[in-house]
Amino acid sequence: MYDTIIIGAGMSGLAAGIRLAHFDQRVCILERHYTIGGLNSFYRMGGRDYDVGLHAMTNFARKGDKRGPLAKLIRQLRFGWEDFKLAEQIGSSIRFPGVSLDFNNDIELLENEIAARFPGQIDGFRSLCESLLDYSDMDGGSPEFMRSAREVLQEHLSEPLLIEMLLCPLMWYGNARQNDMDYGQFCIMFRACYLEGFGRPYKGVRTILKNLVRKFRGLGGELKLRHGVSRIHVENGRAVGVVLDDGTELEGKRILSSAGNIETMRMCDDITAPEVAKAGQLSFIESISVLDRDPQELGFDRTIVFYNDSEKFHWQRPDDHLCDLRTGVICSPNNYVYDADEGQLPDGVVRITTLANHDHWCELPENKYQAAKVTQYDAAVASAVRFMPDFRSHVVATDVFTPKTIRRFTFHDNGAVYGAPDKQLDGCTHLPNLYLCGTDQGFVGIVGAIVSGISMANRHCLVPDA
Amino acid sequence: MTPAEIRVEILDILEDISPDEDLNGLDDQKPFRDQLELDSMDFLDIVMELRKRHRVQIPEEDYGNLASMESTVTYLEPKMKDI
Ligand SMILES: Cc1cc2nc3c(=O)[nH]c(=O)nc-3n(C[C@H](O)[C@H](O)[C@H](O)COP(=O)(O)OP(=O)(O)OC[C@H]3O[C@@H](n4cnc5c(N)ncnc54)[C@H](O)[C@@H]3O)c2cc1C
């Protein structure tokens, strides 16, 4: 009998596992895939290391900073700053037709940029900054949380283009809702991206995942890969255990699931028809190019570029196409300030993310799917080079992953990267001892998912037995 | 444990919760909150660590006693004297 069974070895499940194992619980993490990481994993192909996910870790903090989510998760998991050792971004840009705003990990740069490009808006921007909800208001208790972010932005800013530009990175990095954003989520992402900023460990997401797993195992936690949960066994209104894909049954006093809200409901014995209409719709393809040189040699020093090719930013699933090429994210992992003793990354890399339609990708027969990967890669790169130097003659290797890949690695409905638009902020379900963590609880992104795992473990699984 | 030993143990827990914190200058009379960057999650961790390490149970209504080093040691003395 386990004290807690955790479904999923992504960021949130691993973080929750560490908390529980540290406080002497008998805890088991069950992961269906053959590897850890979920939405944020890594692979090796053709002699090269690739990251799935991780463009940037948001919520950057410098060594010695004690405030903010990153410092909090490092403390709660008993890590030291050196375990994550984030290199700072060089600088990122929001590029729309005819206007570009640069930002880095110091809000002053963005303020100066807004003052220069939108002089009439700078006071409004400052008042917006002052009105942001604090992280301590983020448990959903604040009545402001569920307001429309667009509506709040319009109270502070009168220039629609600036509103679109400010929303673009924040929606890209953490908005499960189409077209608009909950104001609470906007505040979380505003702090994470603009006030705290971006960083990356030299070795990418491996560093983080390896540390999480090593710590979890070191504390006596059990991690079982290739152990998918097919059912959550319910008796008399309580979860009593899980049934694995191979039929094995495991008992637990409580269950914490990072599989997603609808996905978890579907596993419960006592639920026949989960409300699939509430599933998230937003998924991505990512087109990765390995270059024969450092992107800076081609004149590209941006860490992340968020681009959009018209004045209006469309954050929605493309209905009639495989992908929406109007907006995207360009990331170069080379463009971080790594320590001198780490040096530069072995390869130049440009990664481009565009919105994609999960259903269309999954309907394609295998040969068409492979062909579509090639044509959509070309289309995404052609779209992106309108906003950066053309690197196409320097590409030595490519890879593409699609909503189908994301689905295969995470089992999230629709390959939805940020899960369902309506979050379950308290992590509760219809059963008193089944809880949610991760994407569908509320916090997204790497730091968000880890914080979610920690706070749900603290709130629901560490309370002394009554 | 003697009060002095309890104090050392609390320092050890704080060190564990927040390794980058400089605890040398800690003033025992002043609230932790005014000197260290501790939030409610960290306070919960002091309670949890005491439970983990010494099986000391601290009911929620008593958390206020953990405000400063002095009040913590005073509060824990009867609970930890036989450990
Ligand atoms: C292309 C892409 C780029 C991204 N870029 C960034 C970035 O640059 N920065 C950033 O901060 N974030 C980024 N993210 C987001 C980030 O990856 C996620 O928000 C975060 O990893 C979510 O973690 P999680 O633990 O909530 O969920 P998941 O990672 O989805 O973990 C859930 C786990 O549960 C497992 N599982 C599901 N069902 C079962 C079952 N029935 N039985 C057993 N196991 C099961 C899954 O296999 C998975 O491992 C990106 C995501 C993608 C897809």
Coordinates of C-alpha atoms and ligand atoms in Angstrom, one line a residue:
Chain A
M1 CA 0.0 0.0 0.0
Y2 CA 1.5 3.3 -1.1
D3 CA 0.9 6.5 0.8
T4 CA 0.6 8.3 -2.5
I5 CA 0.5 7.1 -6.1
I6 CA 1.5 9.7 -8.6
I7 CA 0.4 9.4 -12.3
G8 CA 3.0 10.8 -14.7
A9 CA 6.8 11.4 -14.5
G10 CA 6.7 14.9 -16.0
M11 CA 8.0 18.0 -14.2
S12 CA 5.0 18.2 -11.8
G13 CA 4.9 14.5 -10.9
L14 CA 8.6 14.3 -10.2
A15 CA 8.5 17.5 -8.1
A16 CA 5.5 16.2 -6.0
G17 CA 7.3 12.9 -5.6
I18 CA 10.4 14.6 -4.1
R19 CA 8.3 16.4 -1.6
L20 CA 6.5 13.3 -0.5
A21 CA 9.5 11.0 -0.4
H22 CA 11.5 13.7 1.5
F23 CA 8.8 13.5 4.2
D24 CA 9.1 9.7 4.4
Q25 CA 6.0 8.8 2.4
R26 CA 6.0 5.5 0.5
V27 CA 5.5 7.0 -3.0
C28 CA 5.4 5.6 -6.5
I29 CA 5.4 7.5 -9.7
L30 CA 3.9 5.6 -12.6
E31 CA 4.8 6.7 -16.2
R32 CA 3.4 5.1 -19.3
H33 CA 6.2 6.3 -21.6
Y34 CA 9.6 4.6 -21.6
T35 CA 11.2 7.9 -20.5
I36 CA 10.6 10.7 -18.1
G37 CA 9.8 14.3 -18.8
G38 CA 6.4 14.3 -20.5
L39 CA 6.0 17.6 -22.4
N40 CA 9.6 18.4 -21.7
S41 CA 11.9 15.7 -22.6
F42 CA 15.0 15.0 -24.7
Y43 CA 16.3 12.6 -27.2
R44 CA 19.3 11.8 -29.2
M45 CA 19.3 11.4 -33.0
G46 CA 22.1 11.3 -35.5
G47 CA 24.7 11.8 -32.8
R48 CA 23.0 15.0 -31.5
D49 CA 21.1 15.9 -28.4
Y50 CA 17.7 17.5 -28.9
D51 CA 15.3 19.0 -26.4
V52 CA 11.5 18.6 -26.7
G53 CA 10.1 21.7 -25.1
L54 CA 12.5 24.0 -23.3
H55 CA 13.2 27.1 -25.3
A56 CA 13.6 29.0 -22.1
M57 CA 13.0 28.6 -18.5
T58 CA 10.8 31.4 -17.4
N59 CA 11.0 33.0 -13.9
F60 CA 14.7 33.5 -14.1
A61 CA 16.5 34.3 -10.8
R62 CA 20.1 35.1 -10.1
K63 CA 22.1 33.3 -7.5
G64 CA 21.2 34.7 -4.1
D65 CA 17.7 35.9 -5.2
K66 CA 15.3 34.6 -2.6
R67 CA 12.0 35.7 -4.0
G68 CA 9.9 34.3 -6.8
P69 CA 8.9 30.9 -7.9
L70 CA 12.3 29.6 -8.9
A71 CA 13.9 30.4 -5.5
K72 CA 10.8 28.8 -3.9
L73 CA 11.0 25.6 -5.8
I74 CA 14.7 25.3 -5.2
R75 CA 14.2 25.6 -1.5
Q76 CA 11.2 23.3 -1.4
L77 CA 13.0 20.6 -3.2
R78 CA 16.2 21.1 -1.2
F79 CA 18.3 21.9 -4.2
G80 CA 20.9 24.6 -4.4
W81 CA 21.0 27.2 -7.1
E82 CA 24.0 25.5 -8.7
D83 CA 21.9 22.4 -9.4
F84 CA 19.9 24.4 -12.0
K85 CA 22.6 26.9 -12.9
L86 CA 20.7 29.0 -15.4
A87 CA 22.5 31.0 -17.9
E88 CA 20.7 34.3 -18.7
Q89 CA 19.2 35.1 -22.0
I90 CA 21.1 37.6 -24.2
G91 CA 17.8 39.3 -25.1
S92 CA 14.5 38.6 -26.8
S93 CA 12.2 40.5 -29.2
I94 CA 8.5 40.8 -30.0
R95 CA 8.4 41.5 -33.8
F96 CA 5.3 42.7 -35.6
P97 CA 5.1 44.4 -39.0
G98 CA 7.2 47.6 -38.8
V99 CA 7.7 47.5 -35.1
S100 CA 9.8 45.5 -32.7
L101 CA 10.2 45.6 -28.9
D102 CA 13.2 44.1 -27.2
F103 CA 13.2 42.8 -23.7
N104 CA 15.6 41.0 -21.4
N105 CA 15.6 40.0 -17.7
D106 CA 15.5 43.6 -16.6
I107 CA 12.1 45.3 -17.1
E108 CA 13.8 48.6 -17.7
L109 CA 14.7 47.6 -21.2
L110 CA 11.0 46.9 -22.1
E111 CA 9.9 50.1 -20.5
N112 CA 12.5 52.1 -22.5
E113 CA 11.4 50.3 -25.7
I114 CA 7.8 51.1 -25.1
A115 CA 8.6 54.7 -24.2
A116 CA 10.5 55.0 -27.5
R117 CA 8.0 53.2 -29.8
F118 CA 4.7 54.1 -28.1
P119 CA 5.5 57.3 -26.2
G120 CA 1.8 57.9 -25.4
Q121 CA 1.5 54.5 -23.7
I122 CA 4.3 54.4 -21.2
D123 CA 2.3 55.8 -18.3
G124 CA -0.4 53.2 -19.0
F125 CA 2.2 50.5 -19.1
R126 CA 3.5 51.5 -15.7
S127 CA 0.1 51.6 -14.2
L128 CA -0.5 48.1 -15.7
C129 CA 2.7 46.9 -14.0
E130 CA 1.4 48.3 -10.7
S131 CA -1.9 46.6 -11.0
L132 CA -0.6 43.1 -11.6
L133 CA -1.8 40.5 -9.2
D134 CA 0.8 39.1 -6.9
Y135 CA 1.8 35.4 -6.9
S136 CA 0.1 35.1 -3.5
D137 CA -3.2 36.0 -5.2
M138 CA -2.8 33.1 -7.6
D139 CA -4.8 30.4 -5.8
G140 CA -7.8 31.6 -7.7
G141 CA -9.3 33.3 -4.7
S142 CA -9.0 36.8 -6.2
P143 CA -12.1 37.9 -8.1
E144 CA -9.8 39.6 -10.6
F145 CA -8.3 36.2 -11.6
M146 CA -11.0 35.2 -14.1
R147 CA -11.4 38.6 -15.8
S148 CA -10.5 39.0 -19.4
A149 CA -6.9 40.1 -19.8
R150 CA -7.8 42.0 -23.0
E151 CA -10.4 44.0 -21.0
V152 CA -7.9 44.9 -18.2
L153 CA -5.2 45.8 -20.8
Q154 CA -7.7 48.2 -22.5
E155 CA -8.2 50.0 -19.2
H156 CA -4.5 50.9 -19.1
L157 CA -3.5 51.1 -22.8
S158 CA -5.2 52.7 -25.7
E159 CA -2.9 51.5 -28.5
P160 CA -4.3 48.1 -29.8
L161 CA -1.0 47.2 -31.4
L162 CA 0.8 47.4 -28.1
I163 CA -1.8 45.2 -26.4
E164 CA -1.3 42.6 -29.1
M165 CA 2.4 42.8 -28.8
L166 CA 2.4 42.4 -25.1
L167 CA 0.0 39.5 -25.2
C168 CA 1.9 37.6 -27.9
P169 CA 4.8 36.1 -25.8
L170 CA 2.6 35.5 -22.8
M171 CA 0.0 33.6 -24.8
W172 CA 2.7 31.6 -26.5
Y173 CA 4.4 30.6 -23.3
G174 CA 1.4 29.8 -21.2
N175 CA -2.2 30.3 -22.4
A176 CA -4.5 27.4 -22.8
R177 CA -7.5 29.6 -23.8
Q178 CA -8.0 30.7 -27.4
N179 CA -8.0 34.4 -28.3
D180 CA -8.2 35.8 -24.7
M181 CA -6.4 35.0 -21.5
D182 CA -7.5 34.9 -17.9
Y183 CA -6.1 38.0 -16.1
G184 CA -4.7 35.9 -13.4
Q185 CA -2.8 33.7 -15.9
F186 CA -1.7 36.9 -17.7
C187 CA -0.2 38.2 -14.4
I188 CA 1.6 34.9 -13.8
M189 CA 3.1 34.9 -17.3
F190 CA 3.8 38.7 -17.2
R191 CA 5.9 38.2 -14.0
A192 CA 7.5 35.0 -15.4
C193 CA 8.5 36.4 -18.8
Y194 CA 8.9 40.2 -18.4
L195 CA 9.7 40.8 -14.7
E196 CA 11.8 37.7 -14.1
G197 CA 12.8 36.7 -17.6
F198 CA 14.4 33.7 -19.3
G199 CA 17.3 31.4 -18.5
R200 CA 18.6 28.0 -19.6
P201 CA 20.9 25.5 -18.1
Y202 CA 23.8 24.8 -20.5
K203 CA 22.8 21.2 -21.0
G204 CA 19.1 22.1 -21.4
V205 CA 16.2 20.2 -19.9
R206 CA 18.4 17.1 -19.1
T207 CA 20.0 19.0 -16.2
I208 CA 16.7 19.6 -14.6
L209 CA 15.2 16.2 -15.2
K210 CA 18.3 14.3 -14.1
N211 CA 18.4 16.3 -10.9
L212 CA 14.8 15.7 -10.2
V213 CA 15.0 11.9 -10.8
R214 CA 18.3 11.6 -8.8
K215 CA 16.8 13.3 -5.9
F216 CA 13.6 11.4 -6.0
R217 CA 15.3 8.0 -6.2
G218 CA 17.8 9.1 -3.5
L219 CA 15.0 9.6 -1.1
G220 CA 13.7 6.1 -1.7
G221 CA 11.0 7.0 -4.2
E222 CA 9.9 4.4 -6.7
L223 CA 9.8 5.4 -10.4
K224 CA 8.2 2.9 -12.8
L225 CA 8.6 3.6 -16.5
R226 CA 6.4 1.7 -19.0
H227 CA 3.8 1.5 -16.3
G228 CA 0.7 3.2 -17.7
V229 CA -2.3 3.6 -15.6
S230 CA -5.4 2.4 -17.4
R231 CA -8.0 2.8 -14.6
I232 CA -8.4 4.4 -11.2
H233 CA -10.3 2.0 -9.0
V234 CA -13.1 3.6 -7.0
E235 CA -14.9 2.1 -4.1
N236 CA -17.6 3.8 -2.0
G237 CA -16.7 7.2 -3.3
R238 CA -13.0 6.9 -2.7
A239 CA -10.0 6.1 -5.0
V240 CA -8.5 2.9 -3.6
G241 CA -5.8 2.2 -6.2
V242 CA -4.9 2.0 -9.8
V243 CA -5.0 -0.7 -12.5
L244 CA -2.0 -0.7 -14.8
D245 CA -2.1 -1.3 -18.6
D246 CA -1.0 -4.9 -18.0
G247 CA -3.7 -5.5 -15.4
T248 CA -1.6 -5.3 -12.3
E249 CA -3.3 -3.5 -9.4
L250 CA -1.6 -1.2 -7.0
E251 CA -3.2 0.2 -3.8
G252 CA -2.7 3.7 -2.6
K253 CA -4.1 5.9 0.2
R254 CA -4.3 8.8 -2.3
I255 CA -3.6 9.5 -5.9
L256 CA -2.1 12.6 -7.5
S257 CA -2.5 12.8 -11.2
S258 CA -0.6 14.9 -13.8
A259 CA -2.3 13.2 -16.7
G260 CA -4.7 16.1 -17.2
N261 CA -8.2 16.7 -15.9
I262 CA -10.4 15.0 -18.5
E263 CA -7.8 12.3 -19.0
T264 CA -7.9 11.5 -15.3
M265 CA -11.7 11.5 -15.1
R266 CA -11.7 9.1 -18.0
M267 CA -9.7 6.6 -16.0
C268 CA -12.0 6.7 -13.0
D269 CA -14.2 3.6 -12.6
D270 CA -17.2 5.7 -11.6
I271 CA -17.2 8.1 -14.5
T272 CA -18.7 7.0 -17.8
A273 CA -18.7 10.1 -19.9
P274 CA -16.0 12.7 -19.2
E275 CA -16.7 16.2 -20.6
V276 CA -14.4 16.0 -23.6
A277 CA -15.7 19.3 -24.9
K278 CA -13.6 21.0 -22.2
A279 CA -10.3 19.7 -23.5
G280 CA -7.7 22.2 -24.7
Q281 CA -7.2 22.8 -28.4
L282 CA -3.9 24.5 -28.8
S283 CA -1.0 22.4 -30.1
F284 CA 2.2 23.1 -31.8
I285 CA 4.7 21.8 -34.3
E286 CA 8.3 22.5 -33.8
S287 CA 10.8 22.8 -36.7
I288 CA 14.4 22.3 -35.6
S289 CA 17.3 23.3 -37.7
V290 CA 20.9 22.5 -36.9
L291 CA 23.3 25.0 -38.5
D292 CA 26.9 24.7 -39.7
R293 CA 27.7 27.8 -37.6
D294 CA 26.7 29.8 -34.6
P295 CA 23.5 31.9 -35.3
Q296 CA 25.5 34.9 -34.2
E297 CA 27.8 34.5 -37.2
L298 CA 24.7 35.1 -39.3
G299 CA 23.8 38.2 -37.3
F300 CA 21.2 36.6 -35.1
D301 CA 21.8 37.2 -31.4
R302 CA 18.2 36.9 -30.2
T303 CA 17.3 34.3 -27.5
I304 CA 13.6 34.2 -28.4
V305 CA 11.7 36.1 -31.1
F306 CA 7.9 36.1 -30.9
Y307 CA 6.6 37.2 -34.3
N308 CA 3.3 37.9 -35.8
D309 CA 2.8 39.1 -39.4
S310 CA -0.2 41.4 -39.0
E311 CA -1.3 44.0 -36.4
K312 CA -3.8 41.5 -34.9
F313 CA -2.4 38.5 -33.0
H314 CA -4.5 35.4 -33.6
W315 CA -4.2 32.8 -30.8
Q316 CA -6.3 30.0 -32.0
R317 CA -6.2 26.6 -33.4
P318 CA -6.0 26.6 -37.2
D319 CA -9.2 25.1 -38.4
D320 CA -8.6 24.7 -42.1
H321 CA -4.9 24.0 -42.2
L322 CA -2.3 21.8 -40.6
C323 CA -0.5 24.9 -39.2
D324 CA -1.0 28.6 -38.8
L325 CA 2.0 30.4 -40.2
R326 CA 1.1 33.9 -39.2
T327 CA 2.6 33.8 -35.8
G328 CA 5.5 31.8 -34.3
V329 CA 8.3 31.6 -31.9
I330 CA 12.0 31.4 -32.9
C331 CA 14.4 30.2 -30.3
S332 CA 18.2 29.8 -30.4
P333 CA 19.6 28.0 -27.4
N334 CA 23.0 29.4 -28.5
N335 CA 22.0 32.9 -27.5
Y336 CA 22.4 32.6 -23.8
V337 CA 25.3 33.9 -21.7
Y338 CA 26.9 30.7 -20.7
D339 CA 29.8 30.6 -18.2
A340 CA 33.3 30.8 -19.6
D341 CA 34.1 27.3 -18.4
E342 CA 31.0 25.9 -20.1
G343 CA 31.8 27.6 -23.4
Q344 CA 29.4 27.5 -26.4
L345 CA 27.0 24.8 -27.4
P346 CA 28.5 22.3 -29.9
D347 CA 26.0 23.2 -32.7
G348 CA 24.2 26.2 -33.9
V349 CA 20.4 25.6 -33.5
V350 CA 17.3 27.5 -34.5
R351 CA 13.9 26.2 -33.3
I352 CA 10.7 27.5 -34.7
T353 CA 7.3 26.8 -33.1
T354 CA 4.0 27.3 -34.9
L355 CA 0.4 26.6 -34.0
A356 CA -1.0 23.4 -35.4
N357 CA -4.2 21.4 -35.6
H358 CA -3.9 18.1 -33.8
D359 CA -6.8 16.4 -35.6
H360 CA -5.6 17.2 -39.1
W361 CA -2.1 15.9 -38.3
C362 CA -3.5 12.7 -36.8
E363 CA -5.8 12.0 -39.8
L364 CA -2.9 11.9 -42.2
P365 CA -1.8 8.4 -43.3
E366 CA 1.9 7.6 -42.5
N367 CA 3.4 8.5 -45.9
K368 CA 1.4 11.8 -46.1
Y369 CA 2.4 12.5 -42.5
Q370 CA 6.1 12.2 -43.3
A371 CA 5.6 14.4 -46.4
A372 CA 3.7 17.0 -44.4
K373 CA 6.5 17.3 -41.9
V374 CA 8.8 18.3 -44.7
T375 CA 6.5 20.8 -46.3
Q376 CA 5.4 22.3 -43.0
Y377 CA 9.0 22.6 -41.9
D378 CA 9.8 24.6 -45.1
A379 CA 6.7 26.7 -44.6
A380 CA 7.5 27.5 -41.0
V381 CA 11.1 28.5 -41.8
A382 CA 10.0 30.6 -44.7
S383 CA 7.6 32.4 -42.4
A384 CA 10.2 32.9 -39.7
V385 CA 13.0 34.3 -41.9
R386 CA 10.8 37.3 -42.5
F387 CA 11.7 38.2 -38.9
M388 CA 15.4 37.0 -38.7
P389 CA 18.4 36.5 -41.0
D390 CA 17.8 33.8 -43.6
F391 CA 19.8 30.8 -42.3
R392 CA 18.5 28.3 -44.9
S393 CA 21.8 27.8 -46.7
H394 CA 23.5 26.8 -43.4
V395 CA 21.2 23.9 -42.3
V396 CA 23.0 20.6 -41.8
A397 CA 20.2 18.6 -40.0
T398 CA 16.6 19.0 -39.3
D399 CA 13.9 17.5 -37.2
V400 CA 10.2 18.2 -36.8
F401 CA 7.8 17.2 -34.1
T402 CA 4.0 17.6 -34.4
P403 CA 0.9 17.5 -32.3
K404 CA 0.9 13.7 -32.9
T405 CA 4.4 13.5 -31.3
I406 CA 3.3 15.6 -28.4
R407 CA 0.2 13.4 -27.9
R408 CA 2.4 10.3 -28.1
F409 CA 4.7 11.5 -25.4
T410 CA 2.2 12.9 -23.0
F411 CA -1.2 11.3 -23.8
H412 CA -2.8 14.7 -23.4
D413 CA -6.1 15.0 -25.4
N414 CA -5.5 16.9 -28.6
G415 CA -1.8 17.2 -27.9
A416 CA -2.9 20.3 -26.0
V417 CA 0.4 21.8 -24.8
Y418 CA -1.1 23.9 -22.0
G419 CA -4.0 21.6 -21.2
A420 CA -7.6 22.7 -20.8
P421 CA -8.6 26.3 -20.6
D422 CA -10.5 26.0 -17.4
K423 CA -8.1 25.1 -14.7
Q424 CA -8.8 23.3 -11.4
L425 CA -6.8 25.7 -9.2
D426 CA -7.4 23.9 -6.0
G427 CA -6.4 20.5 -7.5
C428 CA -9.6 18.8 -6.2
T429 CA -11.7 16.3 -8.1
H430 CA -15.0 14.6 -7.4
L431 CA -13.2 12.1 -5.2
P432 CA -11.9 13.2 -1.8
N433 CA -8.5 11.5 -2.2
L434 CA -7.8 12.0 -5.9
Y435 CA -6.0 15.2 -6.8
L436 CA -4.7 16.9 -9.9
C437 CA -1.3 18.5 -10.4
G438 CA 0.5 20.0 -13.4
T439 CA -0.9 21.5 -16.6
D440 CA -4.6 21.2 -15.7
Q441 CA -4.3 22.3 -12.1
G442 CA -3.2 25.7 -13.3
F443 CA 0.5 26.4 -13.6
V444 CA 2.2 25.7 -16.9
G445 CA 5.7 25.8 -18.2
I446 CA 8.6 24.1 -16.5
V447 CA 8.8 26.2 -13.4
G448 CA 5.0 26.4 -13.3
A449 CA 4.6 22.6 -13.4
I450 CA 7.2 22.1 -10.7
V451 CA 5.6 24.6 -8.5
S452 CA 2.2 22.9 -9.1
G453 CA 3.6 19.5 -8.1
I454 CA 5.0 21.0 -4.9
S455 CA 2.0 23.0 -3.9
M456 CA -0.5 20.1 -4.5
A457 CA 1.7 17.7 -2.6
N458 CA 1.9 20.2 0.3
R459 CA -1.7 21.0 0.3
H460 CA -3.3 17.6 -0.2
C461 CA -0.8 14.8 0.4
L462 CA 1.4 16.0 3.3
V463 CA -1.3 16.9 5.8
P464 CA -1.0 14.6 8.8
D465 CA -3.5 11.7 8.8
A466 CA -6.6 12.8 10.6
Chain B
M1 CA 17.6 18.2 24.1
T2 CA 18.7 21.3 26.0
P3 CA 17.5 24.7 24.7
A4 CA 21.0 25.2 23.2
E5 CA 20.7 21.9 21.3
I6 CA 17.3 22.8 20.1
R7 CA 18.6 26.1 18.8
V8 CA 21.4 24.3 16.9
E9 CA 18.8 21.9 15.5
I10 CA 16.6 24.7 14.3
L11 CA 19.5 26.4 12.7
D12 CA 20.2 23.1 10.9
I13 CA 16.7 22.9 9.7
L14 CA 16.8 26.5 8.4
E15 CA 20.1 25.7 6.7
D16 CA 18.5 22.8 5.1
I17 CA 15.4 24.7 3.9
S18 CA 17.4 27.7 2.7
P19 CA 21.1 26.8 2.1
D20 CA 22.0 30.1 0.6
E21 CA 20.8 32.1 3.6
D22 CA 23.4 33.6 5.9
L23 CA 22.4 32.6 9.4
N24 CA 25.4 34.0 11.3
G25 CA 23.9 37.3 12.1
L26 CA 20.5 35.9 13.2
D27 CA 19.0 37.8 16.1
D28 CA 17.1 35.4 18.3
Q29 CA 14.6 38.0 19.6
K30 CA 13.6 39.3 16.2
P31 CA 11.0 37.5 14.0
F32 CA 12.5 35.2 11.4
R33 CA 10.3 36.9 8.8
D34 CA 12.1 40.2 9.3
Q35 CA 15.5 38.7 8.8
L36 CA 15.1 35.8 6.4
E37 CA 13.2 35.4 3.2
L38 CA 10.8 32.9 4.6
D39 CA 7.2 32.5 3.4
S40 CA 4.4 30.4 4.7
M41 CA 5.6 27.4 2.7
D42 CA 8.9 27.6 4.5
F43 CA 7.3 27.8 7.9
L44 CA 5.3 24.7 7.1
D45 CA 8.6 23.1 6.3
I46 CA 10.0 23.9 9.7
V47 CA 7.0 22.1 11.2
M48 CA 7.4 19.2 8.7
E49 CA 11.1 18.8 9.4
L50 CA 10.6 18.7 13.1
R51 CA 8.0 16.0 12.6
K52 CA 10.3 14.1 10.2
R53 CA 13.4 14.3 12.4
H54 CA 12.0 14.1 15.9
R55 CA 8.4 13.0 15.6
V56 CA 7.4 16.3 17.2
Q57 CA 3.8 17.2 16.4
I58 CA 2.9 20.8 16.2
P59 CA -0.8 21.6 15.9
E60 CA -1.7 24.3 13.4
E61 CA -3.0 26.7 16.2
D62 CA 0.5 26.7 17.7
Y63 CA 2.4 27.8 14.5
G64 CA 2.5 31.4 15.9
N65 CA 5.0 30.2 18.4
L66 CA 7.6 29.7 15.7
A67 CA 7.9 33.4 14.9
S68 CA 11.4 33.9 16.3
M69 CA 14.3 31.7 17.4
E70 CA 13.7 32.6 21.0
S71 CA 9.9 31.8 20.9
T72 CA 10.6 28.6 19.0
V73 CA 13.1 27.3 21.5
T74 CA 10.8 28.2 24.4
Y75 CA 7.9 26.5 22.7
L76 CA 9.8 23.3 21.8
E77 CA 11.7 22.9 25.1
P78 CA 9.0 20.8 26.8
K79 CA 8.3 18.8 23.7
M80 CA 11.9 18.0 23.0
K81 CA 13.4 17.6 26.4
D82 CA 13.3 13.8 26.4
I83 CA 14.7 13.4 22.9
Ligands
LIG1 C1 6.9 22.1 -27.9 C2 6.9 22.5 -26.5 C3 7.7 23.6 -26.1 C4 7.7 24.0 -24.7 N1 8.6 24.9 -24.4 C5 8.7 25.3 -23.1 C6 9.6 26.3 -22.7 O1 10.4 26.7 -23.5 N2 9.6 26.7 -21.4 C7 8.8 26.1 -20.5 O2 8.8 26.5 -19.3 N3 7.8 25.3 -20.8 C8 7.7 24.8 -22.1 N4 6.8 23.9 -22.5 C9 5.8 23.6 -21.5 C10 6.2 22.6 -20.5 O3 6.8 21.5 -21.1 C11 5.0 22.0 -19.7 O4 4.1 23.0 -19.3 C12 5.4 21.1 -18.5 O5 6.4 20.3 -18.9 C13 4.1 20.3 -18.1 O6 4.5 19.4 -17.1 P1 3.4 18.5 -16.4 O7 4.1 17.7 -15.4 O8 2.3 19.3 -16.0 O9 2.8 17.6 -17.6 P2 3.4 16.5 -18.5 O10 4.8 16.8 -18.9 O11 2.5 16.2 -19.6 O12 3.5 15.2 -17.6 C14 2.5 14.2 -17.6 C15 3.1 12.9 -17.6 O13 2.1 11.9 -17.4 C16 2.2 10.8 -18.2 N5 1.0 10.1 -18.3 C17 -0.2 10.6 -18.9 N6 -1.2 9.6 -18.8 C18 -0.6 8.6 -18.1 C19 -1.2 7.4 -17.7 N7 -2.4 7.0 -17.9 N8 -0.4 6.5 -17.0 C20 0.9 6.9 -16.7 N9 1.5 8.0 -17.1 C21 0.7 8.9 -17.8 C22 2.7 11.4 -19.5 O14 3.4 10.4 -20.3 C23 3.6 12.5 -19.0 O15 5.0 12.0 -18.8 C24 6.8 23.4 -23.8 C25 6.0 22.4 -24.2 C26 6.0 21.9 -25.5 C27 5.2 20.8 -26.0

